[in-house]
Short mmCIF file of C-alpha atoms and ligand atoms in Angstrom, two decimals:
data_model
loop_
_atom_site.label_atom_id
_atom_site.label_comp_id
_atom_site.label_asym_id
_atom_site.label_seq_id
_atom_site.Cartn_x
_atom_site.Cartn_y
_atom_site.Cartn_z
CA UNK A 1 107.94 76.27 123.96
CA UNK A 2 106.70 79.52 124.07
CA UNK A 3 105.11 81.54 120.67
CA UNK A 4 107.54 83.65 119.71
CA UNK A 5 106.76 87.25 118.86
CA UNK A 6 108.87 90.23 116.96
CA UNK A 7 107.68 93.69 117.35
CA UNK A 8 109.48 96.37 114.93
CA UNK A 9 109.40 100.06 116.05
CA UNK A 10 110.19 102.66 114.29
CA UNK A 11 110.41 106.32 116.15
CA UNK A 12 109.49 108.33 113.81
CA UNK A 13 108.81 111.48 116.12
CA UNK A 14 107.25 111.82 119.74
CA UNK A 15 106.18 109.14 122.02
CA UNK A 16 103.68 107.75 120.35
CA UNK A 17 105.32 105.07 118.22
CA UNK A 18 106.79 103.35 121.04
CA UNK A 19 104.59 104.18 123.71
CA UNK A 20 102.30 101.79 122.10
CA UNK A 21 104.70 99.21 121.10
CA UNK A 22 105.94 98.76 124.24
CA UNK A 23 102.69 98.61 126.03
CA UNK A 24 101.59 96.21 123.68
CA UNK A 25 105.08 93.85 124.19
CA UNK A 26 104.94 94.20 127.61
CA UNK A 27 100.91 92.62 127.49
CA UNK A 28 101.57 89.73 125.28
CA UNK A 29 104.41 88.92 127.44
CA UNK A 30 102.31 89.70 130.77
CA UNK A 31 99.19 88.52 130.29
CA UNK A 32 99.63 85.94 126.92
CA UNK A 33 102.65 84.48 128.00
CA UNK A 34 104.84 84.94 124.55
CA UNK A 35 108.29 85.77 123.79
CA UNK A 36 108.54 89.01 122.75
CA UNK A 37 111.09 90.45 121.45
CA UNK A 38 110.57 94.79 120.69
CA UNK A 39 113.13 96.02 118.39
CA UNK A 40 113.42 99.84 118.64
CA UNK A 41 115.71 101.73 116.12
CA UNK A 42 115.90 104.50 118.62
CA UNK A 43 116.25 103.40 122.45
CA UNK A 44 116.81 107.19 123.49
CA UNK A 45 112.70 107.94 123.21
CA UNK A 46 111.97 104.65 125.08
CA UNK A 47 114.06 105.77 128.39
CA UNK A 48 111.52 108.16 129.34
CA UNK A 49 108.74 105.35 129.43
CA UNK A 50 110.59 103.12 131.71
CA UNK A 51 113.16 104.89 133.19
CA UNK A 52 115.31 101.64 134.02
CA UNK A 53 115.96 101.35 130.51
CA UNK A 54 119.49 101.64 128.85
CA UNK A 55 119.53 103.38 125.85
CA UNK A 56 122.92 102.31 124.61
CA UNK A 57 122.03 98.44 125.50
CA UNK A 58 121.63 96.16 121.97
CA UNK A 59 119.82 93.69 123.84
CA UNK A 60 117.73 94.43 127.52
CA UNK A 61 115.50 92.81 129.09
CA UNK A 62 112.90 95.10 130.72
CA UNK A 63 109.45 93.78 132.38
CA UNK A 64 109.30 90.28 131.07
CA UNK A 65 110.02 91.87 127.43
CA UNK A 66 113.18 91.66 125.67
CA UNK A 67 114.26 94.53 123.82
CA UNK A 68 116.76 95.27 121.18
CA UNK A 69 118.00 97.80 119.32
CA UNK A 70 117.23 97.43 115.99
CA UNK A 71 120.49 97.74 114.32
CA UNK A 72 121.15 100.01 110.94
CA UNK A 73 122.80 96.68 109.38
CA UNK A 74 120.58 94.29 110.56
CA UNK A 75 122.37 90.27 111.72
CA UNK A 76 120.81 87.45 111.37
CA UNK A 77 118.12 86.12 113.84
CA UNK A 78 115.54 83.35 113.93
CA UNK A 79 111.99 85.03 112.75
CA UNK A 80 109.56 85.23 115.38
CA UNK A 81 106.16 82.76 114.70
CA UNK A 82 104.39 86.13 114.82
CA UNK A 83 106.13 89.10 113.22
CA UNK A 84 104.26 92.65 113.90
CA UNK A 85 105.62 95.99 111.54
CA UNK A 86 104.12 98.48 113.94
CA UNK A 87 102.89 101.30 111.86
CA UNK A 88 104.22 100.40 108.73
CA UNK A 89 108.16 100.59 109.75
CA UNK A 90 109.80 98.79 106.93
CA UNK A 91 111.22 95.34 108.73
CA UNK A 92 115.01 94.57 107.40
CA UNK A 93 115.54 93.42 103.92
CA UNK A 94 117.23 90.39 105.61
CA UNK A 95 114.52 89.64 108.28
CA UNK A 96 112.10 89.41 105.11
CA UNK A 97 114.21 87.13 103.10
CA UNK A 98 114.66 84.91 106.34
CA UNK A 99 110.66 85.23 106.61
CA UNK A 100 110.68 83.51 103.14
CA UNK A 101 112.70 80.95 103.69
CA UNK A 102 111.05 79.59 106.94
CA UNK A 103 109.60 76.27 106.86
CA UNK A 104 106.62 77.15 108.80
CA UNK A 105 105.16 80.61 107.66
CA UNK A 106 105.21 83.33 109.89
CA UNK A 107 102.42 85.59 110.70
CA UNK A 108 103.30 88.78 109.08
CA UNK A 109 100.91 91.87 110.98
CA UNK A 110 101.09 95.69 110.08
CA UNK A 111 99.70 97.34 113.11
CA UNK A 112 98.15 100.50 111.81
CA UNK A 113 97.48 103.94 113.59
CA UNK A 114 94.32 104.05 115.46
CA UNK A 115 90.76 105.95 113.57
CA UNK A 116 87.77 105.95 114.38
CA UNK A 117 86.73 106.66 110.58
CA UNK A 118 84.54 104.31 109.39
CA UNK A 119 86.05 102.26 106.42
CA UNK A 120 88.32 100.88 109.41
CA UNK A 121 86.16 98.05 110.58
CA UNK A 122 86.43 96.41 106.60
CA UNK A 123 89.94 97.12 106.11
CA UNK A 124 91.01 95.20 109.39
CA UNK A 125 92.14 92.24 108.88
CA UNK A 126 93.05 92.17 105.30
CA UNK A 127 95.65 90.53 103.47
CA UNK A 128 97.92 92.09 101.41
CA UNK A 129 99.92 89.58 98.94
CA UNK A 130 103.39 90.71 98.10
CA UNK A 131 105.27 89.90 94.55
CA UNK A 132 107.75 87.67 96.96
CA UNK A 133 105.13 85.50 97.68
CA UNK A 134 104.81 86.82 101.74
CA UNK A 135 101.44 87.77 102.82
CA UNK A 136 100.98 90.77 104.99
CA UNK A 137 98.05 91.15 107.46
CA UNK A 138 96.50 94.79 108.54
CA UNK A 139 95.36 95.30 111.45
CA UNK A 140 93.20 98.59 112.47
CA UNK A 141 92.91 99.20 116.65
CA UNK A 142 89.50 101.29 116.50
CA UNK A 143 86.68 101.95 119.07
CA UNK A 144 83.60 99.83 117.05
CA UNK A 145 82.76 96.08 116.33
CA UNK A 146 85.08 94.32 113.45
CA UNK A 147 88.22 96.65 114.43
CA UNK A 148 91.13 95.45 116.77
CA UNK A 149 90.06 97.25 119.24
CA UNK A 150 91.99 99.49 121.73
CA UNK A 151 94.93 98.70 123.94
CA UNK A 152 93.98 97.79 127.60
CA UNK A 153 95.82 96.12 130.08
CA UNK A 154 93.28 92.83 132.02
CA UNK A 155 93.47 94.57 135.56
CA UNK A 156 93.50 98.27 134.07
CA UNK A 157 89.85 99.34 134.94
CA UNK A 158 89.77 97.75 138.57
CA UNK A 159 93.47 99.48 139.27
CA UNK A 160 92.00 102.66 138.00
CA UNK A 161 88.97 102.20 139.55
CA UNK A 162 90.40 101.23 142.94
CA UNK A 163 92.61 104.76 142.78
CA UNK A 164 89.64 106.72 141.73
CA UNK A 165 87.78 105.37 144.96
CA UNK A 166 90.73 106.13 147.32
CA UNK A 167 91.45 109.69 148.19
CA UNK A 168 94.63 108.70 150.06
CA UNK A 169 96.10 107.26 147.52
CA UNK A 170 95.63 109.63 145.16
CA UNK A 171 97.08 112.06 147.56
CA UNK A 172 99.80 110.26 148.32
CA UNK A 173 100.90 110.20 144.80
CA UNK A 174 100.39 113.59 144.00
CA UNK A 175 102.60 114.26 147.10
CA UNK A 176 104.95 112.18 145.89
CA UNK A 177 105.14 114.33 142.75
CA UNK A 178 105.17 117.43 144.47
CA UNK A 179 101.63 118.64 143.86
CA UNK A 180 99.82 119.92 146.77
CA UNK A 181 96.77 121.04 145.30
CA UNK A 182 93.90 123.21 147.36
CA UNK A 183 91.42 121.24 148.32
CA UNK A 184 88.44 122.93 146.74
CA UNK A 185 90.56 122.86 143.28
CA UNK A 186 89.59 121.00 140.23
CA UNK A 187 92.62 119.59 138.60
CA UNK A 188 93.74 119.17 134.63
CA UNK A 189 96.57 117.64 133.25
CA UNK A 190 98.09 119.58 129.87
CA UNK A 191 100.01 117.36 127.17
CA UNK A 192 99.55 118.39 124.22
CA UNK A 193 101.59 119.84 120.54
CA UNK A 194 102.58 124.03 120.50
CA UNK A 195 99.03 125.48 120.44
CA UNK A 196 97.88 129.25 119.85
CA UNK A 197 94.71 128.81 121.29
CA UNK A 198 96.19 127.91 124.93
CA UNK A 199 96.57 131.45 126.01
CA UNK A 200 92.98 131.63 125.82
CA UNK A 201 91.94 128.61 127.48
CA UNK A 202 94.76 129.69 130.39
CA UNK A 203 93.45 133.43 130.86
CA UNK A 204 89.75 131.25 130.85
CA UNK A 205 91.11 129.72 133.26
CA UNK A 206 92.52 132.01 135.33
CA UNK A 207 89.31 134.14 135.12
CA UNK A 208 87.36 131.11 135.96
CA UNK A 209 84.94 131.36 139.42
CA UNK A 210 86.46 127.89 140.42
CA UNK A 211 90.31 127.01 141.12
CA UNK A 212 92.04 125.06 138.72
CA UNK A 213 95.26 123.20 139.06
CA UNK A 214 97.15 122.62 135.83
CA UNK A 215 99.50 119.81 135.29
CA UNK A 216 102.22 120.10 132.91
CA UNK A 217 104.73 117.30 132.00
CA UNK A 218 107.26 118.98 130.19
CA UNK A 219 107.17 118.48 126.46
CA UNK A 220 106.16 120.76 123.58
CA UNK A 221 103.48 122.52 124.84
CA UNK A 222 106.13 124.55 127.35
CA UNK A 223 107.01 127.56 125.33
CA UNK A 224 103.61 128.61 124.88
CA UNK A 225 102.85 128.24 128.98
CA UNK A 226 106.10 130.36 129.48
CA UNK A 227 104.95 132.77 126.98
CA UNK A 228 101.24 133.60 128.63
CA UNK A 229 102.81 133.02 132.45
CA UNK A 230 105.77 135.57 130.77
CA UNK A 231 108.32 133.84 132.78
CA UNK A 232 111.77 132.19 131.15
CA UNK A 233 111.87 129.10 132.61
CA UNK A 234 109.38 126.48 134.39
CA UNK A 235 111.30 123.74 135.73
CA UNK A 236 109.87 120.87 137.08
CA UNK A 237 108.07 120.93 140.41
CA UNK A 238 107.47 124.94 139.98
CA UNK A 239 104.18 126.45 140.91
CA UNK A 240 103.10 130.04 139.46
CA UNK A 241 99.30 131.83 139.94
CA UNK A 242 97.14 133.91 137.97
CA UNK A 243 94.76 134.40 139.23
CA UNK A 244 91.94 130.85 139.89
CA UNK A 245 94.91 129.34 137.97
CA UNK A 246 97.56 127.33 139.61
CA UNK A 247 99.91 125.99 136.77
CA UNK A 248 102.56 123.49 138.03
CA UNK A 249 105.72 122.13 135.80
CA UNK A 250 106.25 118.35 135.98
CA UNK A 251 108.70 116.45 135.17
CA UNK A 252 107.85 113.91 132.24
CA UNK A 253 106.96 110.75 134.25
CA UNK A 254 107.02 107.02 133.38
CA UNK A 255 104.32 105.45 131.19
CA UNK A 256 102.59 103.78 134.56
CA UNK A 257 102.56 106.93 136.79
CA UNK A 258 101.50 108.75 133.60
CA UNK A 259 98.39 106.59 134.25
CA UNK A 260 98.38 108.03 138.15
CA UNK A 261 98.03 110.99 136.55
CA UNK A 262 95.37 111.05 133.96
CA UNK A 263 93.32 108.81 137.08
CA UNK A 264 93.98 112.07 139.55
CA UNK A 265 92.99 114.54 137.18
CA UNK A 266 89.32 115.82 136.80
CA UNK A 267 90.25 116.59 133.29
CA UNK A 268 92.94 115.64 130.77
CA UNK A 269 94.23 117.24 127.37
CA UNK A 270 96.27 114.51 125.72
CA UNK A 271 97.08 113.85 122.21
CA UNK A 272 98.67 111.66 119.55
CA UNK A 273 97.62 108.14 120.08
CA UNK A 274 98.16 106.21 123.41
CA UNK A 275 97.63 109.13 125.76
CA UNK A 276 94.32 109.46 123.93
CA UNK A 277 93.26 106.14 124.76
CA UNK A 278 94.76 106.26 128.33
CA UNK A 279 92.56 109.40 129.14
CA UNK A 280 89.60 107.37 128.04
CA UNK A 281 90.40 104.40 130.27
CA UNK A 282 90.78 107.26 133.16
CA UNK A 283 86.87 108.12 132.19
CA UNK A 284 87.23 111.64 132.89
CA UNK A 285 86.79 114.06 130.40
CA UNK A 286 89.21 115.48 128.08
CA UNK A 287 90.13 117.07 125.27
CA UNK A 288 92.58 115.58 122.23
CA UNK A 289 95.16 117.19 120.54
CA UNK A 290 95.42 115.32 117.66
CA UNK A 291 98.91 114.66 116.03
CA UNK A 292 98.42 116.85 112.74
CA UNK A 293 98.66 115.41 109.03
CA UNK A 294 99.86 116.00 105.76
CA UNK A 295 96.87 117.74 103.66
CA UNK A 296 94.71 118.31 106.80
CA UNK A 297 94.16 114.62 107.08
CA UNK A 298 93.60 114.66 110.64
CA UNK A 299 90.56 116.78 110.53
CA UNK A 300 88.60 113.37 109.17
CA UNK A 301 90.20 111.22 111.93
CA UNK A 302 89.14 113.95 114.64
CA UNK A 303 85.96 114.37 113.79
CA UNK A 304 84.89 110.81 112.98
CA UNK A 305 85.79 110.63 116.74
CA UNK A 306 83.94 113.36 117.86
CA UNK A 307 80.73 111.71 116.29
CA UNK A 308 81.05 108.24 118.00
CA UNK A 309 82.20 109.83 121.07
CA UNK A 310 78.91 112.39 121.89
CA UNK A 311 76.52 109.50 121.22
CA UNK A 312 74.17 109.88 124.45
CA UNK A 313 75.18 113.48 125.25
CA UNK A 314 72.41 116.16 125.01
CA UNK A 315 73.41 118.27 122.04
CA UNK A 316 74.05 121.41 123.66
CA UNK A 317 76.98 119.12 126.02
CA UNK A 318 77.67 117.67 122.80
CA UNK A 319 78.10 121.09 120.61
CA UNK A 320 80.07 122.08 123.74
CA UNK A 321 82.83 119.78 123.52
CA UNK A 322 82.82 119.26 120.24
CA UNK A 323 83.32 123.19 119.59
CA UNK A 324 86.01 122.84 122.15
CA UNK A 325 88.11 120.26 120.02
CA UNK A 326 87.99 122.02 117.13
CA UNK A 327 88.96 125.24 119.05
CA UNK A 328 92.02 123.58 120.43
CA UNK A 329 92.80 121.95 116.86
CA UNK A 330 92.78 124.77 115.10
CA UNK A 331 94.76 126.72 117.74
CA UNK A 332 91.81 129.10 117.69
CA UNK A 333 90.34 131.42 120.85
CA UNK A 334 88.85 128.47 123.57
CA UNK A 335 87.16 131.41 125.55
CA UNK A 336 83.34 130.70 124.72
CA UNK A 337 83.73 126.98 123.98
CA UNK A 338 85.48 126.36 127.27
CA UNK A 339 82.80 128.48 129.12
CA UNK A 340 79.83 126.16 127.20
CA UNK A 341 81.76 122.96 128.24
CA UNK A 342 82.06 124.06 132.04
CA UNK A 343 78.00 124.59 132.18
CA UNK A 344 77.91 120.46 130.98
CA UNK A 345 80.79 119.52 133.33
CA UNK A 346 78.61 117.07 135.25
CA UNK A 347 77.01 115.14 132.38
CA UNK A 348 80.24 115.41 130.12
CA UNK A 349 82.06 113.70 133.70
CA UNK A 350 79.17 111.00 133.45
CA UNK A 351 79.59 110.66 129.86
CA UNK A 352 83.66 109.93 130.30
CA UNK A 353 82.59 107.18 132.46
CA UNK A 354 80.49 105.40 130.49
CA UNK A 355 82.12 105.72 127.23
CA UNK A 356 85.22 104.21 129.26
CA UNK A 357 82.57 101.13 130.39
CA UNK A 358 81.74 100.69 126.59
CA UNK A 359 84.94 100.49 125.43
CA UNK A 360 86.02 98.42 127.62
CA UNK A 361 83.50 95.66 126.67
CA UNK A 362 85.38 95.18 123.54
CA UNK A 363 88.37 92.82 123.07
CA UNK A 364 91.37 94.63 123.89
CA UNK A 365 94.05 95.01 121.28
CA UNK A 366 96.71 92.61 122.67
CA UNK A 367 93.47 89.56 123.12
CA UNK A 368 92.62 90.38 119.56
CA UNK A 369 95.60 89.94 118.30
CA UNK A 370 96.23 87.10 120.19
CA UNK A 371 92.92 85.26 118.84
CA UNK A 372 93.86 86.82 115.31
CA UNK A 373 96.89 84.48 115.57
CA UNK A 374 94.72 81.15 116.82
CA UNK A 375 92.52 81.59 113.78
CA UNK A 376 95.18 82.08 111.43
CA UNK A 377 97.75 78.70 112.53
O1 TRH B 1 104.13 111.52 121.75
P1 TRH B 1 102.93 111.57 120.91
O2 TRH B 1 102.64 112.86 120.31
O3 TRH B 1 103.03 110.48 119.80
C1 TRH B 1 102.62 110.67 118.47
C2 TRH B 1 101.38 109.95 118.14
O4 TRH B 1 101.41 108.63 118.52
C3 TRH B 1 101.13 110.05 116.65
O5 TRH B 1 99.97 109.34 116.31
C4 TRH B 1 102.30 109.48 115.94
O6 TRH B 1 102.13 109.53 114.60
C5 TRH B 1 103.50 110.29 116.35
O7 TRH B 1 103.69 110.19 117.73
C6 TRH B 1 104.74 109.80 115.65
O8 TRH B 1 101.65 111.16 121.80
P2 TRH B 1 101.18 109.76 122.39
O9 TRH B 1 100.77 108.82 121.32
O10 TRH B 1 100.20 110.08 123.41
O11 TRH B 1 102.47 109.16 123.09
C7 TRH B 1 102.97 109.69 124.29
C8 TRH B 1 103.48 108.58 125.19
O12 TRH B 1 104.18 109.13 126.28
C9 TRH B 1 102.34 107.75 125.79
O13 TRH B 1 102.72 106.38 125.82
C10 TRH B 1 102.23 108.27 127.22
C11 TRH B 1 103.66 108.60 127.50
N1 TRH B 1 103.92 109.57 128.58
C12 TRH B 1 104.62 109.14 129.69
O14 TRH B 1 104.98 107.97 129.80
N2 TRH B 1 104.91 110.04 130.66
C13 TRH B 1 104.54 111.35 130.59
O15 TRH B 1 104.84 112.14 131.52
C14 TRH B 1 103.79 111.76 129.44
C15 TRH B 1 103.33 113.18 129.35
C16 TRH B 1 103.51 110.85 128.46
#
């Protein structure tokens, strides 16, 4: 019989919550073989992900995963052998009572947000003992030794690679999305939060002495692109110029061709969590919109990143893109920071790439939790 594991998600806001979850259910069951079960308390934000999805559904199965909607009164089910609270989510009064009384414990995970701060790597994998006599387990993804690690698919790096090295197939896709970008153009993809500071970049942009096609998915970064282009709508598939700028409306894709993306683009703004760590996998570079925190919290997370991440830069690329992250964070002018960063282009392209190699030669998130499980039976 198969190991049986429950995955709670939460939406809280966004994506982000289960963007991970899912990609994380869909590896155990993939590449672990596991039953997983991913309860979601709001199926409308997974639809966009995977498209085939029903939202109304209480119980789907979807890519080898089996996912339910995690009911407001919850009925009884048998715990899982593995039981993961993604980002602290509260599991069901009833689900922890029935975690009690199990004759064989279960292994009870809270899968935290991702930082690259460094008290991470000695918080991960500590216990947490409850009143009730359960134990609870953290677990901290992060980018350094003694953390979980990031999330990474087995075969991601040779797919992405293999795109990367095919020019028809990257053109193929982008045709199949619409985008028929000049040839001579360098091409960005734009996700990000509302952001003051993107009229700047865009009129940067615009100005610049090389072409630039801008992808947008639609999300919340729209109303600020209508307000510089001073248009009233961009659906998707619509192209406008401004001058060196090409900026093209897509439609918000699912989580793979999201991927496709990212791998096309010669640069990618992202933010929140997993389309942070996708952009690194693509090894191009980028800049992060982090998703922002009560009492400025973010500001650590973001720059405890920014120092791992410019190890091996020379410190004028370095001062380049860090000045540009803290421009974009702070919604403040990109002008001169986006001009610095274009003079390092190569070397910050070089740099993507082999920050994306040494990453990668960590356990992935899904393996470590996996082996986290093995050492605990
Ligand atoms: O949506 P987000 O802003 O999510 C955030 C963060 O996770 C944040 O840490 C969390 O606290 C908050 O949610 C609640 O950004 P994120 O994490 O990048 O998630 C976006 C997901 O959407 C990711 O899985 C990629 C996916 N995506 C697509 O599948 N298709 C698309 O076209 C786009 C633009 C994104």
């Amino acid at each position: 019989m198969k190991v049986s594991w429950d995955i709670f998600c939460s939406v809280v806001d966004n994506y982000g919550d289960i963007g991970v979850t899912w990609r994380l259910a869909r590896q155990l069951a993939a590449e672990h073989d596991l039953a997983v079960r991913l309860w979601v308390d709001d199926l409308r934000a997974f639809v966009p992900l995977c498209p085939e999805a029903d939202a109304t559904a209480s119980e789907q199965w979807q890519q080898g995963v089996e996912v339910r909607q995690w009911p407001q009164v919850w009925a009884a089910v048998e715990v899982a052998d593995v039981v993961i609270e993604a980002f602290g989510c509260k599991l069901p009064e009833a689900y922890l009572r029935a975690m009690k009384e199990r004759v064989s414990p279960a292994l009870w995970i809270n899968l935290e947000y991702l930082s690259a701060e460094d008290w991470v790597a000695g918080c991960h994998g500590l216990p947490s003992l409850r009143p009730d006599g359960l134990k609870r387990m953290f677990f901290f993804p992060g980018f350094e030794a003694g953390t979980g690690g990031l999330l990474r698919e087995g075969d991601l790096l040779a797919r992405r690679q293999a795109f990367q090295r095919d020019p028809l197939a990257r053109q193929a896709f982008l045709q199949a999305l619409g985008v028929f970008p000049d040839p001579q153009a360098r091409l960005i993809s734009l996700f990000a939060y509302e952001n003051t500071g993107l009229a700047s970049w865009l009129s940067a942009l615009s100005a610049g002495h090389r072409a630039t096609h801008l992808l947008v998915p639609q999300g919340r970064i729209m109303a600020d692109l209508l307000h510089w282009l001073d248009v009233e709508a961009l659906p998707p598939g619509t192209v406008e110029r401004r001058g060196t700028l090409t900026v093209q409306a897509l439609p918000f894709v699912r989580q793979e061709d999201y991927d496709r993306i990212l791998w096309s683009c010669d640069f990618n703004a992202v933010r929140g969590e997993d389309s942070f760590v996708r952009a690194q996998w693509a090894a191009r570079p980028m800049l992060w919109h982090i998703y922002q925190q009560e009492e400025d919290a973010h500001w650590v997370k973001l720059k405890a990143f920014l120092a791992l991440y410019v190890n091996g830069l020379s410190p004028a690329a370095a001062q380049a893109i860090t000045d540009l992250w803290l421009a974009w964070n702070a919604g403040a002018d990109m002008t001169k920071s986006w001009n610095d960063v274009e003079e390092h282009w190569e070397q910050l392209s070089a740099h993507a790439e082999r920050w994306c190699l040494q990453q990668a030669n960590q356990a992935d998130l899904a393996q470590a939790l996996v082996l986290f499980y093995r050492n605990w039976i």
